[in-house]
């Protein structure tokens, strides 16, 4: 199966195998958000869903070995 290298640009895999990804819906239209909501969504979040983890591992191929 062909690996999807674009996923490597969107997620970060830690040394311990955690998958970190950016929060969705944070691109634009943030004027109405308060500052606490902006700061909460700014960083990377851990992907804890086991189903997503399995899909990411399959898509990354050899690049996702330690997931």
Short mmCIF file of C-alpha atoms in Angstrom, two decimals:
data_model
loop_
_atom_site.label_atom_id
_atom_site.label_comp_id
_atom_site.label_asym_id
_atom_site.label_seq_id
_atom_site.Cartn_x
_atom_site.Cartn_y
_atom_site.Cartn_z
CA UNK A 1 0.00 0.00 0.00
CA UNK A 2 1.25 3.48 -0.80
CA UNK A 3 2.06 5.52 2.30
CA UNK A 4 0.53 8.96 2.77
CA UNK A 5 3.46 11.27 3.56
CA UNK A 6 1.17 14.30 3.89
CA UNK A 7 0.00 12.89 7.21
CA UNK A 8 3.55 13.36 8.56
CA UNK A 9 3.20 17.09 7.88
CA UNK A 10 -0.04 17.28 9.87
CA UNK A 11 0.81 15.14 12.91
CA UNK A 12 3.80 14.75 15.19
CA UNK A 13 4.75 11.39 16.68
CA UNK A 14 6.56 11.54 20.00
CA UNK A 15 9.32 9.20 21.09
CA UNK A 16 6.85 7.25 23.23
CA UNK A 17 4.43 6.79 20.33
CA UNK A 18 1.83 9.45 21.12
CA UNK A 19 0.23 11.17 18.15
CA UNK A 20 -0.05 14.95 18.48
CA UNK A 21 -2.19 16.92 16.06
CA UNK A 22 -3.55 20.44 15.73
CA UNK A 23 -7.08 21.23 16.84
CA UNK A 24 -9.53 21.51 13.92
CA UNK A 25 -11.57 24.64 13.09
CA UNK A 26 -8.85 27.11 14.09
CA UNK A 27 -7.99 28.56 10.69
CA UNK A 28 -9.98 31.80 10.61
CA UNK A 29 -13.15 33.52 11.93
CA UNK A 30 -11.76 33.81 15.46
CA UNK A 31 -12.87 37.37 16.21
CA UNK A 32 -15.84 36.24 18.27
CA UNK A 33 -13.75 33.82 20.39
CA UNK A 34 -12.56 34.95 23.80
CA UNK A 35 -8.85 34.83 24.57
CA UNK A 36 -9.09 31.72 26.77
CA UNK A 37 -10.66 29.71 23.95
CA UNK A 38 -7.95 30.88 21.54
CA UNK A 39 -5.19 29.85 23.92
CA UNK A 40 -6.78 26.44 24.59
CA UNK A 41 -6.93 25.60 20.90
CA UNK A 42 -3.48 26.98 20.04
CA UNK A 43 -1.27 23.99 20.93
CA UNK A 44 -1.13 20.38 19.84
CA UNK A 45 -3.57 17.82 21.26
CA UNK A 46 -2.97 14.13 21.81
CA UNK A 47 -4.96 11.82 19.55
CA UNK A 48 -6.44 9.27 21.97
CA UNK A 49 -8.98 7.53 19.74
CA UNK A 50 -7.81 3.95 19.14
CA UNK A 51 -9.55 3.78 15.76
CA UNK A 52 -7.75 6.88 14.49
CA UNK A 53 -4.45 5.54 15.83
CA UNK A 54 -4.93 2.35 13.80
CA UNK A 55 -5.75 4.31 10.63
CA UNK A 56 -2.75 6.61 11.11
CA UNK A 57 -0.46 3.62 11.56
CA UNK A 58 -1.71 2.07 8.33
CA UNK A 59 -1.41 5.32 6.37
CA UNK A 60 2.11 6.07 7.61
CA UNK A 61 3.51 2.62 6.87
CA UNK A 62 7.15 2.35 7.97
CA UNK A 63 7.12 5.95 9.25
CA UNK A 64 4.57 5.06 11.93
CA UNK A 65 6.33 2.06 13.42
CA UNK A 66 6.46 3.29 17.02
CA UNK A 67 2.77 4.30 17.23
#
